Amino acid sequence: MSAATKAIEAGHIWTFPGGIHPPERKELSNQTSIAPLPLAKDYYLPLKQHSGAPGELLVQVGDQVKAGQALTQIGANNGLPVHAPTSGTITAIGPGIIAHPSGLADTVITITADGNDEHIALEPLADYTQISRADLLERIKDAGIAGLGGAGFPTAQKLALQRPLDYLIINGVECEPYISADDRLMREHAQTIIDGTEILLHIAGCKKALIAIEANKPEAIAAFEGLLDKHPQLALRVVPVKYPSGGEKQLIQLLTGRQVPSRGLPIDVGLVMQNVGTAFAVAQAVLQGKPLIERVVTVTGENVEKPGNYWVRLGTPVAYLLEQCGFKPEPDQRVIMGGPMMGFTLADLSVPVVKITNCILVPSSQELAPAQDEMACIRCGACADVCPAQLLPQQLQWLAKAKDYDGLDQQNLFDCIECGACAYVCPSEIPLVHYYRKAKAEVRNIAREKAKAEVARERFEARQERLEREKQERLERHRKAAEARKKAQAEAVAQGGDNPQDAVQAAIARAKARKAAQAAAAQQQNKEGDDA
Ligand code: SF4
Ligand code: SF4
């Protein structure tokens, strides 16, 4: 065993560069148990709630559906399905505003609930070790599970990567201020998370899982400590409070000292990471056959009367969720999806809760000051000091403003995890992350357009090649036919038959003779005319 592995096994905690300590404000929402939410009247299910392609539609307007029924299927594009959150009727399928910083529209299925909340029959699996890894991955995929920590990467896709793995990391750090959804889930459902972790370990084919929790969650830590004796392959790691310790690369560095290379993945350093909520959803999908139709959402901030954590069906409109929590909006009220560091302000409260929605934050203007006007950069360097990805935020911002995409690439724009630490410390109130998000979207767009142009060029060249090939084939066919004809003629002549060439020569001679006769006759007529 190497010294580094010995240190990991001994529970050594490393550190990562940068980071900040914003006020945690978790006590607003973490005091009470996760509460159920009464059924809403309408649910809005965007087809795409994860990274990657959307699934293919399985339903149409007018269909009756039950809770847990698949509304889309994986299909040819390898999308992830979405399921009905309750029973009711499909009343619309079409463009709808989705929960995205851009306020973009996408295809959304609307279900009007019938209030009966009838569920499809589930197919529990008593012993998951008896089915193949591929079948388990299918089960997780069919349940529509994407990473519930924020990025929404399809869980089965992450697990399907085939490389030797040393550790599975279960991320229960939840370092962003205000959010306590994972904290409450860990306190109340530690055993299910452990079951999910065992399943993930089995699929990933590695020997050990490290469950990471930030030190500011003593109850969650105690809940796991009480259960881990029976699970020797699972180890708890308590990490110091610092934002963003829960970032994938940062947590890997904290727990193993390993650094995921720029543009690389955890698997490149022998690791795979899943969020605690994802482990919970995997246990439910595999052991109970339950698809992902609800999740825990923190509703918090001074402008709700009942802050706390709620079991929210996917597709629930944010406006309805807030109404149930005693929403007291003030003028120019901001409603943020996500936390204060990485979240974004919603332009429309009719947008639904989706798979990656972990928090709805409704701050008062005293609690979270509205964004001030951007001032000029004073080159203080504070942003670079706190950047956990060791980037140069002010330089990235200049390059983004100048649309210098090559420069942004050289400065590793895509290593930015959009944690917002740089903007948090910026004395000039520069919304740095906004510039990075915009620049990333533009770079992706350019890459998409380039790919499209490349496909068009390849298609054009392929057509030209096909036409040329067909022309050559045609010429070749003609050549061969002529050769065959010549050969057949030669054979016929050799066997005493008429030579077609002779016939041609005879026909030419006959035509010449006819022409000569006509000319002679014309001449004779002219002569007789002159004599007369
Ligand atoms: S913190 Fe703000 S003002 Fe200071 S260097 Fe960075 S961008 Fe400029
Ligand atoms: S948002 Fe990006 S650039 Fe800013 S601190 Fe975080 S990782 Fe660094």
XYZ file of C-alpha atoms and ligand atoms in Angstrom:
548
model
C 0.000 0.000 0.000
C 1.440 3.398 -0.984
C 1.927 6.147 1.594
C -0.838 8.187 -0.058
C -3.303 5.277 0.122
C -2.338 4.654 3.744
C -3.116 8.317 4.478
C -6.520 8.034 2.753
C -7.330 4.883 4.711
C -6.261 6.554 7.936
C -8.770 9.338 7.279
C -6.295 12.114 6.530
C -7.982 15.269 5.233
C -6.026 17.379 2.754
C -6.878 20.945 1.729
C -7.646 22.827 -1.489
C -6.665 26.356 -2.528
C -8.917 29.372 -2.070
C -12.418 29.157 -0.676
C -14.491 31.466 1.507
C -16.588 31.421 4.693
C -19.911 33.133 3.977
C -22.608 33.167 6.725
C -24.144 29.686 6.759
C -27.779 30.564 7.621
C -28.746 26.884 7.593
C -30.572 27.082 10.932
C -33.461 28.843 9.171
C -34.487 25.609 7.454
C -32.798 22.669 9.204
C -34.759 22.634 12.470
C -37.777 20.570 11.417
C -38.303 17.195 9.737
C -38.871 16.961 6.008
C -42.592 17.654 5.499
C -44.872 16.402 2.734
C -46.479 18.950 0.430
C -50.192 18.773 -0.486
C -50.847 17.889 -4.118
C -50.891 20.778 -6.578
C -53.517 21.170 -9.304
C -51.139 21.236 -12.275
C -47.658 19.803 -12.752
C -45.194 20.907 -15.448
C -42.630 18.345 -16.542
C -39.865 19.598 -18.851
C -38.610 16.704 -20.998
C -35.038 17.651 -20.201
C -34.202 17.903 -16.488
C -30.652 16.577 -16.647
C -27.501 17.080 -18.696
C -27.702 15.292 -22.047
C -30.509 14.637 -24.500
C -34.203 14.576 -23.537
C -36.177 11.324 -23.720
C -38.743 10.531 -26.429
C -42.428 11.184 -25.776
C -44.613 8.222 -24.808
C -47.871 10.091 -24.145
C -50.203 12.509 -25.857
C -52.728 15.116 -24.781
C -55.798 13.481 -23.284
C -53.990 10.430 -21.868
C -54.739 9.385 -18.299
C -51.585 8.649 -16.296
C -50.701 7.299 -12.870
C -47.901 8.403 -10.540
C -44.628 6.744 -11.528
C -45.709 6.121 -15.132
C -42.987 6.929 -17.677
C -43.908 9.933 -19.835
C -40.784 9.642 -21.975
C -38.450 6.818 -22.831
C -34.687 6.659 -23.270
C -34.982 6.294 -27.086
C -32.323 6.483 -29.754
C -30.708 9.644 -28.327
C -29.971 7.986 -24.954
C -32.096 10.523 -23.040
C -33.299 10.038 -19.493
C -37.041 9.426 -18.883
C -39.345 11.617 -16.796
C -42.305 10.144 -14.902
C -45.745 11.338 -13.866
C -45.549 12.766 -10.325
C -49.213 11.970 -9.609
C -52.285 10.586 -11.371
C -54.230 12.803 -13.738
C -54.685 13.811 -17.357
C -52.123 15.099 -19.838
C -53.606 18.483 -20.690
C -50.813 19.993 -22.788
C -47.504 19.180 -24.438
C -45.583 22.109 -25.859
C -43.162 24.923 -25.178
C -43.055 26.182 -21.617
C -40.650 28.297 -19.572
C -38.106 26.150 -17.778
C -36.034 26.745 -14.685
C -32.864 28.008 -16.308
C -30.863 31.232 -15.828
C -31.713 32.167 -19.409
C -35.487 31.890 -18.878
C -35.528 29.693 -21.995
C -38.558 27.713 -23.156
C -38.470 23.978 -23.791
C -40.936 21.151 -24.349
C -43.035 20.677 -21.225
C -45.748 18.100 -20.426
C -48.615 19.456 -18.312
C -50.513 17.055 -16.058
C -53.723 18.158 -14.400
C -53.963 16.103 -11.215
C -57.139 14.129 -10.484
C -56.481 14.270 -6.734
C -56.535 10.466 -6.328
C -52.750 10.128 -6.444
C -52.953 6.604 -7.835
C -49.559 4.958 -8.339
C -48.412 2.326 -10.819
C -47.552 -1.082 -9.360
C -43.900 -1.143 -8.302
C -41.490 -4.027 -8.840
C -39.237 -4.311 -5.776
C -35.997 -6.264 -6.056
C -35.215 -8.401 -3.032
C -31.579 -9.213 -3.841
C -29.808 -6.897 -6.249
C -26.629 -8.995 -6.150
C -28.470 -11.644 -8.165
C -28.858 -9.494 -11.282
C -26.152 -8.312 -13.632
C -24.435 -4.942 -13.426
C -25.943 -4.040 -16.817
C -29.482 -4.834 -15.564
C -28.914 -2.722 -12.459
C -27.752 0.181 -14.613
C -30.882 -0.236 -16.777
C -33.047 -0.121 -13.648
C -31.373 3.111 -12.504
C -31.715 4.602 -15.981
C -35.377 3.588 -16.294
C -36.054 5.229 -12.931
C -34.867 8.521 -14.468
C -32.118 9.130 -11.918
C -29.766 12.036 -12.559
C -27.286 13.441 -10.023
C -29.406 15.284 -7.461
C -26.509 17.402 -6.214
C -26.883 20.043 -8.904
C -25.262 19.097 -12.198
C -27.921 16.510 -13.148
C -25.572 14.115 -14.904
C -27.347 10.786 -15.632
C -26.256 8.470 -12.808
C -26.139 5.245 -14.835
C -23.973 6.943 -17.468
C -21.434 7.935 -14.818
C -21.399 4.415 -13.393
C -21.143 2.774 -16.796
C -17.643 4.176 -17.404
C -15.328 1.194 -17.292
C -12.071 1.943 -15.523
C -10.463 0.616 -12.368
C -11.773 2.583 -9.397
C -10.239 2.947 -5.951
C -13.044 4.727 -4.120
C -16.650 5.758 -4.453
C -17.207 9.134 -2.792
C -20.648 9.943 -1.410
C -21.025 13.695 -1.215
C -23.030 14.916 1.764
C -21.038 18.103 2.194
C -23.768 20.554 1.108
C -21.516 23.553 1.648
C -23.643 26.270 0.059
C -25.256 28.626 2.610
C -28.975 28.260 3.433
C -29.437 24.804 1.842
C -30.186 21.931 4.222
C -31.993 19.361 2.022
C -29.134 16.839 2.147
C -28.571 17.500 5.850
C -32.177 16.586 6.726
C -32.139 13.609 4.338
C -28.981 12.290 6.044
C -30.428 12.789 9.538
C -33.712 11.074 8.674
C -32.772 8.472 6.061
C -29.165 7.488 6.742
C -29.953 3.756 6.384
C -31.476 4.198 2.892
C -28.463 6.275 1.841
C -26.199 3.483 3.114
C -28.252 0.909 1.153
C -27.885 3.061 -1.964
C -24.150 3.403 -1.337
C -23.789 -0.399 -1.116
C -25.605 -0.749 -4.452
C -23.416 1.932 -6.049
C -20.296 0.212 -4.693
C -21.472 -3.094 -6.139
C -22.066 -1.530 -9.572
C -18.879 0.546 -9.580
C -16.850 -2.502 -8.658
C -14.678 -0.739 -6.098
C -13.992 -1.864 -2.577
C -14.586 1.203 -0.491
C -16.863 4.227 -0.216
C -16.014 7.435 1.629
C -19.065 9.319 2.890
C -18.171 12.995 3.296
C -20.091 15.374 5.561
C -19.176 18.938 6.527
C -18.419 19.480 10.212
C -21.378 21.843 10.650
C -23.854 18.914 10.467
C -23.334 17.042 13.767
C -26.748 15.306 13.699
C -26.147 13.898 10.211
C -22.668 12.745 11.283
C -24.160 11.037 14.357
C -26.831 9.322 12.229
C -24.127 7.666 10.096
C -21.784 6.902 12.973
C -24.577 4.873 14.556
C -24.988 2.681 11.495
C -21.576 2.219 9.899
C -20.352 -0.559 12.232
C -22.227 -3.076 10.108
C -20.719 -1.718 6.871
C -16.929 -2.114 6.978
C -16.518 -1.027 3.366
C -18.050 2.380 4.156
C -16.063 5.061 5.976
C -17.177 8.452 7.231
C -15.073 11.550 6.578
C -15.844 14.844 8.293
C -14.484 17.818 6.340
C -13.865 21.323 7.696
C -16.395 24.045 6.928
C -15.247 26.011 3.905
C -17.076 26.935 0.717
C -16.956 25.199 -1.845
C -15.785 21.954 -0.157
C -18.651 20.120 -1.861
C -17.360 20.894 -5.370
C -16.440 17.604 -7.011
C -12.785 18.399 -7.615
C -12.400 20.151 -4.252
C -13.882 17.256 -2.285
C -11.692 14.763 -4.118
C -8.662 16.816 -3.165
C -9.849 17.039 0.448
C -10.403 13.295 0.834
C -7.590 11.846 -1.268
C -5.095 14.590 -2.029
C -5.578 13.716 -5.713
C -6.075 16.449 -8.284
C -8.463 15.860 -11.159
C -6.627 17.177 -14.248
C -7.888 20.210 -16.126
C -10.792 19.096 -18.361
C -10.517 15.663 -16.742
C -12.976 13.565 -14.771
C -12.764 11.967 -11.306
C -12.475 8.605 -13.025
C -9.106 9.787 -14.412
C -7.783 9.595 -10.850
C -9.621 6.360 -9.986
C -12.686 7.863 -8.313
C -16.392 8.266 -8.847
C -18.638 10.607 -6.875
C -22.368 10.581 -6.169
C -24.491 12.864 -4.026
C -26.306 11.528 -0.917
C -29.671 12.323 -2.528
C -28.657 10.272 -5.557
C -27.664 7.319 -3.336
C -31.094 7.570 -1.665
C -32.864 7.623 -5.067
C -30.789 4.633 -6.272
C -31.823 2.602 -3.204
C -35.468 3.423 -3.834
C -35.226 2.585 -7.541
C -33.413 -0.712 -7.061
C -34.940 -2.046 -3.840
C -38.487 -0.710 -4.267
C -38.698 -0.155 -8.039
C -39.640 3.492 -7.395
C -38.864 5.986 -10.174
C -37.700 9.503 -9.372
C -40.900 11.512 -8.945
C -40.063 13.627 -5.908
C -37.123 15.120 -4.079
C -36.317 17.131 -0.958
C -36.329 20.881 -1.546
C -35.223 23.498 0.984
C -37.550 26.498 1.046
C -35.871 29.242 2.993
C -35.215 32.948 3.453
C -36.826 35.581 5.659
C -39.757 36.107 3.335
C -41.404 32.704 3.877
C -43.309 32.011 7.106
C -42.627 28.270 7.139
C -39.020 27.752 6.025
C -37.992 24.102 6.046
C -37.504 21.058 3.860
C -40.314 19.503 1.864
C -40.911 16.363 -0.172
C -41.800 18.019 -3.454
C -43.138 16.167 -6.489
C -41.184 17.004 -9.634
C -43.168 19.391 -11.803
C -44.626 21.340 -8.858
C -44.782 25.050 -9.775
C -42.492 27.190 -7.597
C -45.413 29.611 -7.026
C -47.475 26.785 -5.482
C -44.577 25.606 -3.326
C -44.044 29.133 -1.999
C -47.753 29.645 -1.373
C -47.763 26.519 0.824
C -44.787 27.878 2.777
C -46.372 31.256 3.577
C -44.711 33.439 0.969
C -44.612 37.150 2.009
C -43.148 38.923 -1.016
C -41.748 42.418 -0.681
C -41.485 44.898 -3.576
C -38.957 43.681 -6.151
C -38.820 40.324 -4.395
C -36.124 37.989 -5.654
C -36.827 34.263 -5.779
C -33.637 32.293 -6.237
C -33.508 28.685 -7.433
C -30.481 27.163 -5.707
C -28.434 28.888 -3.016
C -27.109 32.440 -2.787
C -23.736 31.473 -4.321
C -24.647 29.303 -7.294
C -28.373 29.861 -7.679
C -30.106 32.119 -10.179
C -33.043 34.488 -9.907
C -36.233 33.155 -11.430
C -37.893 35.346 -14.015
C -41.237 33.523 -13.671
C -42.624 31.651 -10.650
C -44.680 29.278 -12.785
C -41.492 27.306 -13.517
C -41.473 23.862 -11.936
C -39.251 22.089 -9.458
C -37.056 19.683 -11.455
C -34.616 16.899 -10.629
C -31.768 19.299 -9.835
C -33.779 21.796 -7.736
C -32.377 21.630 -4.207
C -33.475 25.001 -2.862
C -35.848 27.905 -3.322
C -34.479 30.944 -1.527
C -36.695 33.948 -0.818
C -34.493 36.495 0.949
C -35.507 39.868 2.298
C -33.545 42.805 0.921
C -31.803 43.255 4.320
C -30.786 39.639 4.452
C -29.302 39.451 0.971
C -28.598 42.856 -0.517
C -29.686 43.196 -4.129
C -26.863 43.361 -6.673
C -25.262 46.797 -6.872
C -24.082 48.517 -10.027
C -20.910 47.044 -11.419
C -17.807 49.241 -10.955
C -14.393 49.130 -12.613
C -11.985 46.383 -11.615
C -9.317 47.754 -9.262
C -7.035 44.757 -9.795
C -6.985 43.949 -6.115
C -6.516 40.230 -6.828
C -9.021 39.168 -4.136
C -10.918 37.049 -6.664
C -7.800 35.047 -7.588
C -6.994 34.466 -3.906
C -10.308 32.737 -3.241
C -10.678 30.808 -6.513
C -10.663 27.082 -5.648
C -9.850 26.212 -9.258
C -6.741 28.434 -9.229
C -7.987 30.530 -12.112
C -7.540 34.241 -12.725
C -11.136 35.475 -12.457
C -10.488 39.107 -13.405
C -8.594 38.035 -16.503
C -11.362 35.586 -17.440
C -13.849 38.418 -17.114
C -11.868 40.702 -19.455
C -11.487 37.932 -21.989
C -15.202 37.112 -21.731
C -16.120 40.751 -22.304
C -13.782 40.853 -25.329
C -15.218 37.543 -26.621
C -11.662 36.275 -26.847
C -12.536 32.587 -26.940
C -8.990 31.400 -27.594
C -7.784 33.395 -24.607
C -10.585 31.964 -22.461
C -9.587 28.485 -23.539
C -5.959 29.140 -22.618
C -7.118 30.403 -19.213
C -9.146 27.197 -18.713
C -12.582 28.814 -18.569
C -14.221 25.393 -18.386
C -12.357 24.565 -15.158
C -14.477 27.262 -13.493
C -17.077 25.517 -11.329
C -19.206 28.695 -11.113
C -18.959 28.632 -7.327
C -19.286 32.415 -7.110
C -16.515 32.802 -4.524
C -14.793 35.394 -6.730
C -17.925 37.512 -7.142
C -18.596 37.235 -3.383
C -15.310 38.940 -2.495
C -15.161 41.409 -5.385
C -15.217 44.979 -3.959
C -16.287 46.308 -7.363
C -19.515 44.269 -7.329
C -18.632 42.698 -10.663
C -21.023 39.794 -11.378
C -18.081 37.657 -12.494
C -19.946 34.346 -12.725
C -22.523 35.925 -14.999
C -19.727 36.668 -17.509
C -18.352 33.116 -17.283
C -21.768 31.497 -17.748
C -22.457 33.695 -20.756
C -19.031 32.994 -22.255
C -19.414 29.246 -21.703
C -22.826 29.316 -23.395
C -21.311 31.208 -26.346
C -18.366 28.790 -26.634
C -20.767 25.818 -26.540
C -22.925 27.504 -29.149
C -19.942 28.117 -31.437
C -18.877 24.484 -30.987
C -22.422 23.345 -31.827
C -22.543 25.528 -34.958
C -19.079 24.307 -35.952
C -20.160 20.714 -35.482
C -23.276 21.378 -37.565
C -21.183 22.976 -40.350
C -18.778 20.050 -40.170
C -21.652 17.588 -40.540
C -22.987 19.601 -43.539
C -19.516 19.647 -45.131
C -19.076 15.910 -44.601
C -22.533 15.302 -46.064
C -21.680 17.434 -49.153
C -18.347 15.672 -49.660
C -19.970 12.273 -49.217
C -22.554 13.192 -51.908
C -19.840 14.379 -54.297
C -17.921 11.169 -53.704
C -21.036 9.092 -54.271
C -21.816 10.893 -57.567
C -18.232 10.472 -58.787
C -18.237 6.811 -57.748
C -21.534 6.210 -59.574
C -20.152 7.944 -62.698
C -17.028 5.783 -62.640
C -19.136 2.668 -62.108
C -21.354 3.624 -65.062
C -18.322 4.204 -67.318
C -16.869 0.925 -66.197
C -20.136 -0.879 -66.940
C -20.195 0.641 -70.443
C -16.566 -0.261 -71.033
C -17.162 -3.838 -69.976
C -20.318 -4.082 -72.108
C -18.401 -2.776 -75.167
C -15.608 -5.237 -74.529
C -18.070 -8.078 -74.179
C -19.747 -7.049 -77.421
C -16.449 -6.916 -79.266
C -15.461 -10.275 -77.899
C -18.774 -11.841 -78.906
C -18.404 -10.403 -82.423
C -14.884 -11.704 -82.774
C -16.029 -15.125 -81.653
C -18.931 -15.075 -84.125
C -16.607 -14.133 -87.001
C -14.139 -16.813 -85.974
C -16.970 -19.331 -86.175
C -17.792 -18.221 -89.731
C -20.601 -15.814 -88.967
C -21.039 -12.418 -90.503
C -18.683 -9.795 -89.359
C -20.855 -6.889 -88.133
C -17.980 -4.596 -89.167
C -18.449 -5.808 -92.777
C -22.145 -5.051 -92.545
C -21.342 -1.552 -91.329
C -18.820 -1.028 -94.160
C -21.395 -2.311 -96.663
C -24.041 0.049 -95.286
C -21.595 2.965 -95.558
C -20.757 1.958 -99.161
C -24.491 1.703 -100.010
C -25.135 5.156 -98.540
C -22.211 6.589 -100.523
C -23.469 4.984 -103.749
C -27.002 6.333 -103.124
C -25.604 9.815 -102.543
C -23.496 9.604 -105.736
C -26.536 8.399 -107.748
C -28.650 11.299 -106.417
C -25.899 13.778 -107.338
C -25.589 12.312 -110.866
C -29.388 12.486 -111.361
C -29.446 16.117 -110.243
C -26.616 16.972 -112.607
C -28.463 15.248 -115.531
C -31.620 17.258 -114.812
C -29.683 20.540 -114.803
C -28.054 19.682 -118.094
C -31.404 18.851 -119.751
C -32.778 22.159 -118.453
C -29.892 24.084 -120.034
C -30.306 22.265 -123.402
C -34.026 23.067 -123.475
S -11.905 41.079 -7.017
Fe -13.005 42.341 -8.464
S -11.906 44.277 -8.433
Fe -10.550 42.786 -7.463
S -9.282 42.010 -9.184
Fe -11.030 40.658 -9.001
S -12.500 41.483 -10.473
Fe -11.020 43.109 -10.077
S -16.680 31.111 -10.026
Fe -15.037 30.195 -11.219
S -13.498 31.770 -11.374
Fe -14.881 32.361 -9.693
S -13.941 31.514 -7.878
Fe -15.373 29.973 -8.585
S -14.148 28.643 -9.902
Fe -12.967 30.513 -9.603
